[in-house]
């Protein structure tokens, strides 16, 4: 659990420094990273999250409602975040109009998004009440997927904050709201929900919500990185690499 908290926190923190290396208008590397992360997220959702929550639930058809809720919840969150979760920055056309203002709704939506992702990472990985099992391999496969997904998201968020505030130091302090979201989700699940009566039902809901969330984000990323259904070679390779890595975690 401590490893997961540190990995997710420092992934966001360190990724924010990418704005000092890559200018926001040079998005080639970002599109490659998004194609990779989108393919990875989609694959682990199909081979890990959905089988886990469906096979471990006495009423699997109910899980579908949570998946749908997660899918459309992400749609609502992106109304406020403007797609920062999948690399949208909107620094050019919004920068001057909103210079000096803080995007509190954006930060709030990203915090909720990150908190939910962290909430499904449970130490030990077993929930006996509902015969639901998260294997150790799945834990780290999902942890890796969340961390990979947070790299372009942190870069995009930092770019937006920099365009609003103009100071790296001040923008970095606000970025920490996003950075602590997933670690807080981990702590709440492991210390508050895990051992409480009804905790298994809560975990079923959380896993379904995150599965729907991942389906929305990953498919949006994959469609956006292939406008007019045209893949260039590099994006195709990045997508296949993400797919292959996620499948390898299933074989480990």
C-alpha atoms as a PDB file:
ATOM      1  CA  UNK A   1       0.000   0.000   0.000  1.00  0.00           C
ATOM      2  CA  UNK A   2       2.811   2.406   0.870  1.00  0.00           C
ATOM      3  CA  UNK A   3       4.448   1.627  -2.465  1.00  0.00           C
ATOM      4  CA  UNK A   4       1.208   2.406  -4.310  1.00  0.00           C
ATOM      5  CA  UNK A   5       0.780   5.712  -2.459  1.00  0.00           C
ATOM      6  CA  UNK A   6       4.344   6.791  -3.207  1.00  0.00           C
ATOM      7  CA  UNK A   7       4.187   5.697  -6.849  1.00  0.00           C
ATOM      8  CA  UNK A   8       0.964   7.577  -7.581  1.00  0.00           C
ATOM      9  CA  UNK A   9       1.941  10.706  -5.671  1.00  0.00           C
ATOM     10  CA  UNK A  10       5.407  11.046  -7.187  1.00  0.00           C
ATOM     11  CA  UNK A  11       4.211  10.119 -10.671  1.00  0.00           C
ATOM     12  CA  UNK A  12       2.088  13.271 -10.687  1.00  0.00           C
ATOM     13  CA  UNK A  13       4.718  15.404  -8.942  1.00  0.00           C
ATOM     14  CA  UNK A  14       7.581  14.397 -11.236  1.00  0.00           C
ATOM     15  CA  UNK A  15       5.450  14.519 -14.385  1.00  0.00           C
ATOM     16  CA  UNK A  16       4.658  18.164 -13.664  1.00  0.00           C
ATOM     17  CA  UNK A  17       8.310  19.010 -14.386  1.00  0.00           C
ATOM     18  CA  UNK A  18       7.836  17.847 -17.968  1.00  0.00           C
ATOM     19  CA  UNK A  19       6.531  21.339 -18.733  1.00  0.00           C
ATOM     20  CA  UNK A  20      10.132  22.509 -18.332  1.00  0.00           C
ATOM     21  CA  UNK A  21      11.273  20.017 -20.968  1.00  0.00           C
ATOM     22  CA  UNK A  22       8.442  19.909 -23.502  1.00  0.00           C
ATOM     23  CA  UNK A  23       6.589  23.036 -24.657  1.00  0.00           C
ATOM     24  CA  UNK A  24       2.798  22.586 -24.549  1.00  0.00           C
ATOM     25  CA  UNK A  25       2.502  23.233 -28.290  1.00  0.00           C
ATOM     26  CA  UNK A  26       4.837  20.308 -29.068  1.00  0.00           C
ATOM     27  CA  UNK A  27       2.364  17.490 -28.564  1.00  0.00           C
ATOM     28  CA  UNK A  28       3.974  14.672 -30.535  1.00  0.00           C
ATOM     29  CA  UNK A  29       5.318  12.876 -27.458  1.00  0.00           C
ATOM     30  CA  UNK A  30       2.042  13.517 -25.630  1.00  0.00           C
ATOM     31  CA  UNK A  31      -0.021  11.851 -28.345  1.00  0.00           C
ATOM     32  CA  UNK A  32       2.294   8.840 -28.237  1.00  0.00           C
ATOM     33  CA  UNK A  33       2.004   8.625 -24.446  1.00  0.00           C
ATOM     34  CA  UNK A  34      -1.776   8.939 -24.661  1.00  0.00           C
ATOM     35  CA  UNK A  35      -2.051   6.197 -27.295  1.00  0.00           C
ATOM     36  CA  UNK A  36       0.041   3.907 -25.086  1.00  0.00           C
ATOM     37  CA  UNK A  37      -1.884   4.697 -21.892  1.00  0.00           C
ATOM     38  CA  UNK A  38      -5.263   4.462 -23.630  1.00  0.00           C
ATOM     39  CA  UNK A  39      -4.510   0.983 -24.968  1.00  0.00           C
ATOM     40  CA  UNK A  40      -3.169  -0.146 -21.589  1.00  0.00           C
ATOM     41  CA  UNK A  41      -6.180   1.186 -19.656  1.00  0.00           C
ATOM     42  CA  UNK A  42      -8.666  -0.356 -22.074  1.00  0.00           C
ATOM     43  CA  UNK A  43      -6.941  -3.740 -21.907  1.00  0.00           C
ATOM     44  CA  UNK A  44      -6.669  -3.978 -18.115  1.00  0.00           C
ATOM     45  CA  UNK A  45     -10.312  -2.942 -17.841  1.00  0.00           C
ATOM     46  CA  UNK A  46     -11.347  -5.817 -20.101  1.00  0.00           C
ATOM     47  CA  UNK A  47      -9.007  -8.517 -18.749  1.00  0.00           C
ATOM     48  CA  UNK A  48      -8.756  -7.503 -15.078  1.00  0.00           C
ATOM     49  CA  UNK A  49     -11.329  -5.082 -13.692  1.00  0.00           C
ATOM     50  CA  UNK A  50     -14.501  -6.330 -15.366  1.00  0.00           C
ATOM     51  CA  UNK A  51     -13.839 -10.071 -14.863  1.00  0.00           C
ATOM     52  CA  UNK A  52     -12.887  -9.459 -11.223  1.00  0.00           C
ATOM     53  CA  UNK A  53     -15.989  -7.508 -10.333  1.00  0.00           C
ATOM     54  CA  UNK A  54     -18.409  -9.605 -12.425  1.00  0.00           C
ATOM     55  CA  UNK A  55     -17.195 -13.057 -11.363  1.00  0.00           C
ATOM     56  CA  UNK A  56     -16.912 -11.997  -7.735  1.00  0.00           C
ATOM     57  CA  UNK A  57     -20.456 -10.675  -7.429  1.00  0.00           C
ATOM     58  CA  UNK A  58     -23.572 -12.703  -6.635  1.00  0.00           C
ATOM     59  CA  UNK A  59     -25.653 -10.421  -8.889  1.00  0.00           C
ATOM     60  CA  UNK A  60     -23.318  -9.593 -11.785  1.00  0.00           C
ATOM     61  CA  UNK A  61     -26.015  -7.842 -13.802  1.00  0.00           C
ATOM     62  CA  UNK A  62     -26.117  -5.126 -11.137  1.00  0.00           C
ATOM     63  CA  UNK A  63     -22.458  -4.410 -11.788  1.00  0.00           C
ATOM     64  CA  UNK A  64     -23.450  -3.207 -15.236  1.00  0.00           C
ATOM     65  CA  UNK A  65     -25.316  -0.297 -13.656  1.00  0.00           C
ATOM     66  CA  UNK A  66     -22.187   0.778 -11.806  1.00  0.00           C
ATOM     67  CA  UNK A  67     -20.128   0.520 -14.986  1.00  0.00           C
ATOM     68  CA  UNK A  68     -22.660   2.686 -16.800  1.00  0.00           C
ATOM     69  CA  UNK A  69     -22.656   5.122 -13.884  1.00  0.00           C
ATOM     70  CA  UNK A  70     -18.869   5.347 -14.030  1.00  0.00           C
ATOM     71  CA  UNK A  71     -18.909   5.893 -17.795  1.00  0.00           C
ATOM     72  CA  UNK A  72     -21.375   8.777 -17.602  1.00  0.00           C
ATOM     73  CA  UNK A  73     -19.884  10.162 -14.377  1.00  0.00           C
ATOM     74  CA  UNK A  74     -16.647  10.629 -16.306  1.00  0.00           C
ATOM     75  CA  UNK A  75     -18.623  12.429 -19.001  1.00  0.00           C
ATOM     76  CA  UNK A  76     -19.888  14.851 -16.339  1.00  0.00           C
ATOM     77  CA  UNK A  77     -16.418  15.283 -14.797  1.00  0.00           C
ATOM     78  CA  UNK A  78     -14.952  16.110 -18.195  1.00  0.00           C
ATOM     79  CA  UNK A  79     -17.509  18.877 -18.571  1.00  0.00           C
ATOM     80  CA  UNK A  80     -15.583  20.634 -15.784  1.00  0.00           C
ATOM     81  CA  UNK A  81     -12.074  19.323 -16.496  1.00  0.00           C
ATOM     82  CA  UNK A  82     -12.274  19.951 -20.260  1.00  0.00           C
ATOM     83  CA  UNK A  83     -10.550  16.639 -20.944  1.00  0.00           C
ATOM     84  CA  UNK A  84      -7.313  17.232 -19.027  1.00  0.00           C
ATOM     85  CA  UNK A  85      -7.501  13.525 -18.054  1.00  0.00           C
ATOM     86  CA  UNK A  86      -6.651  12.634 -21.636  1.00  0.00           C
ATOM     87  CA  UNK A  87      -4.216  15.371 -22.486  1.00  0.00           C
ATOM     88  CA  UNK A  88      -6.408  18.336 -23.408  1.00  0.00           C
ATOM     89  CA  UNK A  89      -4.807  21.606 -22.387  1.00  0.00           C
ATOM     90  CA  UNK A  90      -6.739  24.457 -24.049  1.00  0.00           C
ATOM     91  CA  UNK A  91      -4.002  26.896 -23.089  1.00  0.00           C
ATOM     92  CA  UNK A  92      -4.100  28.931 -26.282  1.00  0.00           C
ATOM     93  CA  UNK A  93      -7.707  29.999 -26.640  1.00  0.00           C
ATOM     94  CA  UNK A  94      -8.453  30.202 -22.935  1.00  0.00           C
ATOM     95  CA  UNK A  95      -5.173  31.453 -21.578  1.00  0.00           C
ATOM     96  CA  UNK A  96      -5.649  35.216 -21.962  1.00  0.00           C
ATOM     97  CA  UNK A  97      -9.326  35.197 -21.016  1.00  0.00           C
ATOM     98  CA  UNK A  98      -8.708  33.397 -17.750  1.00  0.00           C
ATOM     99  CA  UNK A  99      -5.192  34.543 -16.876  1.00  0.00           C
ATOM    100  CA  UNK A 100      -4.784  34.916 -13.129  1.00  0.00           C
ATOM    101  CA  UNK A 101      -7.897  32.883 -12.287  1.00  0.00           C
ATOM    102  CA  UNK A 102      -7.917  29.471 -10.656  1.00  0.00           C
ATOM    103  CA  UNK A 103      -9.803  26.601 -12.340  1.00  0.00           C
ATOM    104  CA  UNK A 104     -11.320  25.241  -9.130  1.00  0.00           C
ATOM    105  CA  UNK A 105     -13.933  23.109 -10.910  1.00  0.00           C
ATOM    106  CA  UNK A 106     -11.188  21.546 -13.025  1.00  0.00           C
ATOM    107  CA  UNK A 107      -9.110  20.721  -9.945  1.00  0.00           C
ATOM    108  CA  UNK A 108     -12.157  19.371  -8.117  1.00  0.00           C
ATOM    109  CA  UNK A 109     -13.167  17.081 -10.970  1.00  0.00           C
ATOM    110  CA  UNK A 110      -9.602  15.769 -11.333  1.00  0.00           C
ATOM    111  CA  UNK A 111      -9.422  15.129  -7.593  1.00  0.00           C
ATOM    112  CA  UNK A 112     -12.628  13.052  -7.709  1.00  0.00           C
ATOM    113  CA  UNK A 113     -11.341  11.208 -10.763  1.00  0.00           C
ATOM    114  CA  UNK A 114      -8.026  10.418  -9.069  1.00  0.00           C
ATOM    115  CA  UNK A 115      -9.619   9.529  -5.716  1.00  0.00           C
ATOM    116  CA  UNK A 116     -11.870   6.927  -7.348  1.00  0.00           C
ATOM    117  CA  UNK A 117      -8.925   5.351  -9.148  1.00  0.00           C
ATOM    118  CA  UNK A 118      -6.960   5.014  -5.929  1.00  0.00           C
ATOM    119  CA  UNK A 119      -9.942   3.610  -4.033  1.00  0.00           C
ATOM    120  CA  UNK A 120      -9.840   0.251  -5.843  1.00  0.00           C
ATOM    121  CA  UNK A 121      -6.235  -0.459  -4.808  1.00  0.00           C
ATOM    122  CA  UNK A 122      -6.712  -2.566  -1.685  1.00  0.00           C
ATOM    123  CA  UNK A 123      -3.760  -4.086   0.161  1.00  0.00           C
ATOM    124  CA  UNK A 124      -3.962  -7.880   0.323  1.00  0.00           C
ATOM    125  CA  UNK A 125      -6.470  -7.745  -2.496  1.00  0.00           C
ATOM    126  CA  UNK A 126      -9.050 -10.125  -1.029  1.00  0.00           C
ATOM    127  CA  UNK A 127     -12.610  -9.344  -0.034  1.00  0.00           C
ATOM    128  CA  UNK A 128     -14.099 -12.508   1.384  1.00  0.00           C
ATOM    129  CA  UNK A 129     -17.626 -11.331   2.067  1.00  0.00           C
ATOM    130  CA  UNK A 130     -18.562 -11.272  -1.590  1.00  0.00           C
ATOM    131  CA  UNK A 131     -16.008 -13.900  -2.690  1.00  0.00           C
ATOM    132  CA  UNK A 132     -14.315 -11.191  -4.673  1.00  0.00           C
ATOM    133  CA  UNK A 133     -10.593 -11.584  -5.198  1.00  0.00           C
ATOM    134  CA  UNK A 134      -8.075  -9.096  -6.459  1.00  0.00           C
ATOM    135  CA  UNK A 135      -4.821 -11.005  -7.037  1.00  0.00           C
ATOM    136  CA  UNK A 136      -1.470  -9.397  -6.331  1.00  0.00           C
ATOM    137  CA  UNK A 137      -0.717  -9.379 -10.041  1.00  0.00           C
ATOM    138  CA  UNK A 138      -3.895  -7.442 -10.752  1.00  0.00           C
ATOM    139  CA  UNK A 139      -3.058  -4.936  -8.028  1.00  0.00           C
ATOM    140  CA  UNK A 140       0.224  -3.967  -9.651  1.00  0.00           C
ATOM    141  CA  UNK A 141      -1.156  -4.133 -13.184  1.00  0.00           C
ATOM    142  CA  UNK A 142      -3.872  -1.647 -12.227  1.00  0.00           C
ATOM    143  CA  UNK A 143      -1.418   0.474 -10.244  1.00  0.00           C
ATOM    144  CA  UNK A 144       0.838   0.674 -13.305  1.00  0.00           C
ATOM    145  CA  UNK A 145      -2.116   1.631 -15.508  1.00  0.00           C
ATOM    146  CA  UNK A 146      -3.172   4.458 -13.198  1.00  0.00           C
ATOM    147  CA  UNK A 147       0.410   5.732 -12.948  1.00  0.00           C
ATOM    148  CA  UNK A 148       0.887   5.684 -16.732  1.00  0.00           C
ATOM    149  CA  UNK A 149      -2.423   7.459 -17.196  1.00  0.00           C
ATOM    150  CA  UNK A 150      -1.435  10.172 -14.700  1.00  0.00           C
ATOM    151  CA  UNK A 151       1.731  11.159 -16.590  1.00  0.00           C
ATOM    152  CA  UNK A 152       0.074  12.973 -19.531  1.00  0.00           C
ATOM    153  CA  UNK A 153      -2.741  14.142 -17.245  1.00  0.00           C
ATOM    154  CA  UNK A 154      -0.282  15.813 -14.862  1.00  0.00           C
ATOM    155  CA  UNK A 155       1.560  17.424 -17.780  1.00  0.00           C
ATOM    156  CA  UNK A 156      -1.683  18.764 -19.244  1.00  0.00           C
ATOM    157  CA  UNK A 157      -2.888  20.038 -15.859  1.00  0.00           C
ATOM    158  CA  UNK A 158       0.418  21.754 -15.150  1.00  0.00           C
ATOM    159  CA  UNK A 159       0.309  23.404 -18.579  1.00  0.00           C
ATOM    160  CA  UNK A 160      -3.186  24.733 -17.875  1.00  0.00           C
ATOM    161  CA  UNK A 161      -2.220  25.979 -14.403  1.00  0.00           C
ATOM    162  CA  UNK A 162       0.894  27.669 -15.771  1.00  0.00           C
ATOM    163  CA  UNK A 163      -1.181  29.443 -18.422  1.00  0.00           C
ATOM    164  CA  UNK A 164      -3.575  30.665 -15.725  1.00  0.00           C
ATOM    165  CA  UNK A 165      -1.114  31.590 -12.968  1.00  0.00           C
ATOM    166  CA  UNK A 166       2.160  32.198 -14.806  1.00  0.00           C
ATOM    167  CA  UNK A 167       4.256  30.886 -11.905  1.00  0.00           C
ATOM    168  CA  UNK A 168       5.610  27.333 -11.800  1.00  0.00           C
ATOM    169  CA  UNK A 169       5.879  27.363  -8.002  1.00  0.00           C
ATOM    170  CA  UNK A 170       2.283  28.470  -7.447  1.00  0.00           C
ATOM    171  CA  UNK A 171       0.987  26.120 -10.149  1.00  0.00           C
ATOM    172  CA  UNK A 172       2.894  23.248  -8.543  1.00  0.00           C
ATOM    173  CA  UNK A 173       1.217  23.870  -5.178  1.00  0.00           C
ATOM    174  CA  UNK A 174      -2.234  23.667  -6.798  1.00  0.00           C
ATOM    175  CA  UNK A 175      -1.177  20.533  -8.699  1.00  0.00           C
ATOM    176  CA  UNK A 176      -0.765  18.791  -5.348  1.00  0.00           C
ATOM    177  CA  UNK A 177      -4.576  18.626  -5.091  1.00  0.00           C
ATOM    178  CA  UNK A 178      -4.494  16.198  -8.016  1.00  0.00           C
ATOM    179  CA  UNK A 179      -1.405  14.431  -6.648  1.00  0.00           C
ATOM    180  CA  UNK A 180      -3.026  13.541  -3.304  1.00  0.00           C
ATOM    181  CA  UNK A 181      -6.323  12.316  -4.810  1.00  0.00           C
ATOM    182  CA  UNK A 182      -5.323   8.706  -5.511  1.00  0.00           C
ATOM    183  CA  UNK A 183      -3.273   8.299  -2.286  1.00  0.00           C
ATOM    184  CA  UNK A 184      -6.278   9.488  -0.267  1.00  0.00           C
ATOM    185  CA  UNK A 185      -8.477   7.011  -2.122  1.00  0.00           C
ATOM    186  CA  UNK A 186      -6.073   4.221  -1.166  1.00  0.00           C
ATOM    187  CA  UNK A 187      -6.055   5.259   2.492  1.00  0.00           C
ATOM    188  CA  UNK A 188      -9.854   5.519   2.719  1.00  0.00           C
ATOM    189  CA  UNK A 189     -10.359   2.095   1.129  1.00  0.00           C
ATOM    190  CA  UNK A 190      -7.718   0.319   3.204  1.00  0.00           C
ATOM    191  CA  UNK A 191      -8.423   1.903   6.592  1.00  0.00           C
ATOM    192  CA  UNK A 192     -12.099   2.875   6.519  1.00  0.00           C
ATOM    193  CA  UNK A 193     -14.020   0.782   3.982  1.00  0.00           C
ATOM    194  CA  UNK A 194     -12.091  -2.497   3.928  1.00  0.00           C
ATOM    195  CA  UNK A 195     -13.034  -3.888   7.347  1.00  0.00           C
ATOM    196  CA  UNK A 196     -16.493  -2.375   7.684  1.00  0.00           C
ATOM    197  CA  UNK A 197     -19.795  -4.206   7.242  1.00  0.00           C
ATOM    198  CA  UNK A 198     -21.021  -3.656   3.724  1.00  0.00           C
ATOM    199  CA  UNK A 199     -17.513  -2.863   2.534  1.00  0.00           C
ATOM    200  CA  UNK A 200     -17.706  -5.493  -0.195  1.00  0.00           C
ATOM    201  CA  UNK A 201     -20.749  -3.799  -1.731  1.00  0.00           C
ATOM    202  CA  UNK A 202     -18.890  -0.492  -1.645  1.00  0.00           C
ATOM    203  CA  UNK A 203     -15.878  -2.038  -3.379  1.00  0.00           C
ATOM    204  CA  UNK A 204     -18.147  -3.533  -6.029  1.00  0.00           C
ATOM    205  CA  UNK A 205     -19.598  -0.090  -6.685  1.00  0.00           C
ATOM    206  CA  UNK A 206     -16.168   1.549  -6.738  1.00  0.00           C
ATOM    207  CA  UNK A 207     -14.694  -1.048  -9.091  1.00  0.00           C
ATOM    208  CA  UNK A 208     -17.679  -0.749 -11.421  1.00  0.00           C
ATOM    209  CA  UNK A 209     -17.416   3.037 -11.390  1.00  0.00           C
ATOM    210  CA  UNK A 210     -13.689   2.944 -12.168  1.00  0.00           C
ATOM    211  CA  UNK A 211     -14.199   0.343 -14.912  1.00  0.00           C
ATOM    212  CA  UNK A 212     -16.749   2.618 -16.575  1.00  0.00           C
ATOM    213  CA  UNK A 213     -14.442   5.561 -16.003  1.00  0.00           C
ATOM    214  CA  UNK A 214     -11.543   3.737 -17.679  1.00  0.00           C
ATOM    215  CA  UNK A 215     -13.710   2.641 -20.600  1.00  0.00           C
ATOM    216  CA  UNK A 216     -14.722   6.245 -21.257  1.00  0.00           C
ATOM    217  CA  UNK A 217     -11.198   7.647 -20.974  1.00  0.00           C
ATOM    218  CA  UNK A 218      -9.435   4.901 -22.935  1.00  0.00           C
ATOM    219  CA  UNK A 219     -11.866   4.853 -25.842  1.00  0.00           C
ATOM    220  CA  UNK A 220     -11.851   8.656 -25.994  1.00  0.00           C
ATOM    221  CA  UNK A 221      -8.047   8.619 -26.120  1.00  0.00           C
ATOM    222  CA  UNK A 222      -7.910   5.952 -28.810  1.00  0.00           C
ATOM    223  CA  UNK A 223     -10.470   7.718 -31.005  1.00  0.00           C
ATOM    224  CA  UNK A 224      -8.804  11.088 -30.537  1.00  0.00           C
ATOM    225  CA  UNK A 225      -5.365   9.760 -31.441  1.00  0.00           C
ATOM    226  CA  UNK A 226      -6.769   8.385 -34.690  1.00  0.00           C
ATOM    227  CA  UNK A 227      -8.796  11.231 -36.265  1.00  0.00           C
ATOM    228  CA  UNK A 228     -10.711  10.116 -39.351  1.00  0.00           C
ATOM    229  CA  UNK A 229      -9.676   6.564 -38.362  1.00  0.00           C
ATOM    230  CA  UNK A 230      -6.129   7.153 -39.560  1.00  0.00           C
ATOM    231  CA  UNK A 231      -3.295   5.754 -37.500  1.00  0.00           C
ATOM    232  CA  UNK A 232       0.256   6.736 -38.270  1.00  0.00           C
ATOM    233  CA  UNK A 233       2.938   4.157 -37.673  1.00  0.00           C
ATOM    234  CA  UNK A 234       4.262   5.574 -34.394  1.00  0.00           C
ATOM    235  CA  UNK A 235       0.826   5.835 -32.793  1.00  0.00           C
ATOM    236  CA  UNK A 236      -0.026   2.332 -33.950  1.00  0.00           C
ATOM    237  CA  UNK A 237       3.178   0.998 -32.400  1.00  0.00           C
ATOM    238  CA  UNK A 238       2.495   2.871 -29.143  1.00  0.00           C
ATOM    239  CA  UNK A 239      -1.030   1.447 -29.034  1.00  0.00           C
ATOM    240  CA  UNK A 240       0.154  -2.097 -29.689  1.00  0.00           C
ATOM    241  CA  UNK A 241       2.884  -1.704 -27.068  1.00  0.00           C
ATOM    242  CA  UNK A 242       0.304  -0.629 -24.479  1.00  0.00           C
ATOM    243  CA  UNK A 243      -1.902  -3.580 -25.430  1.00  0.00           C
ATOM    244  CA  UNK A 244       1.017  -6.004 -25.266  1.00  0.00           C
ATOM    245  CA  UNK A 245       2.255  -4.793 -21.897  1.00  0.00           C
ATOM    246  CA  UNK A 246      -1.223  -5.065 -20.365  1.00  0.00           C
ATOM    247  CA  UNK A 247      -1.609  -8.605 -21.726  1.00  0.00           C
ATOM    248  CA  UNK A 248       1.782  -9.564 -20.293  1.00  0.00           C
ATOM    249  CA  UNK A 249       0.558  -8.578 -16.837  1.00  0.00           C
ATOM    250  CA  UNK A 250      -2.277 -11.073 -17.295  1.00  0.00           C
ATOM    251  CA  UNK A 251       0.193 -13.845 -18.052  1.00  0.00           C
ATOM    252  CA  UNK A 252       2.535 -13.057 -15.158  1.00  0.00           C
END
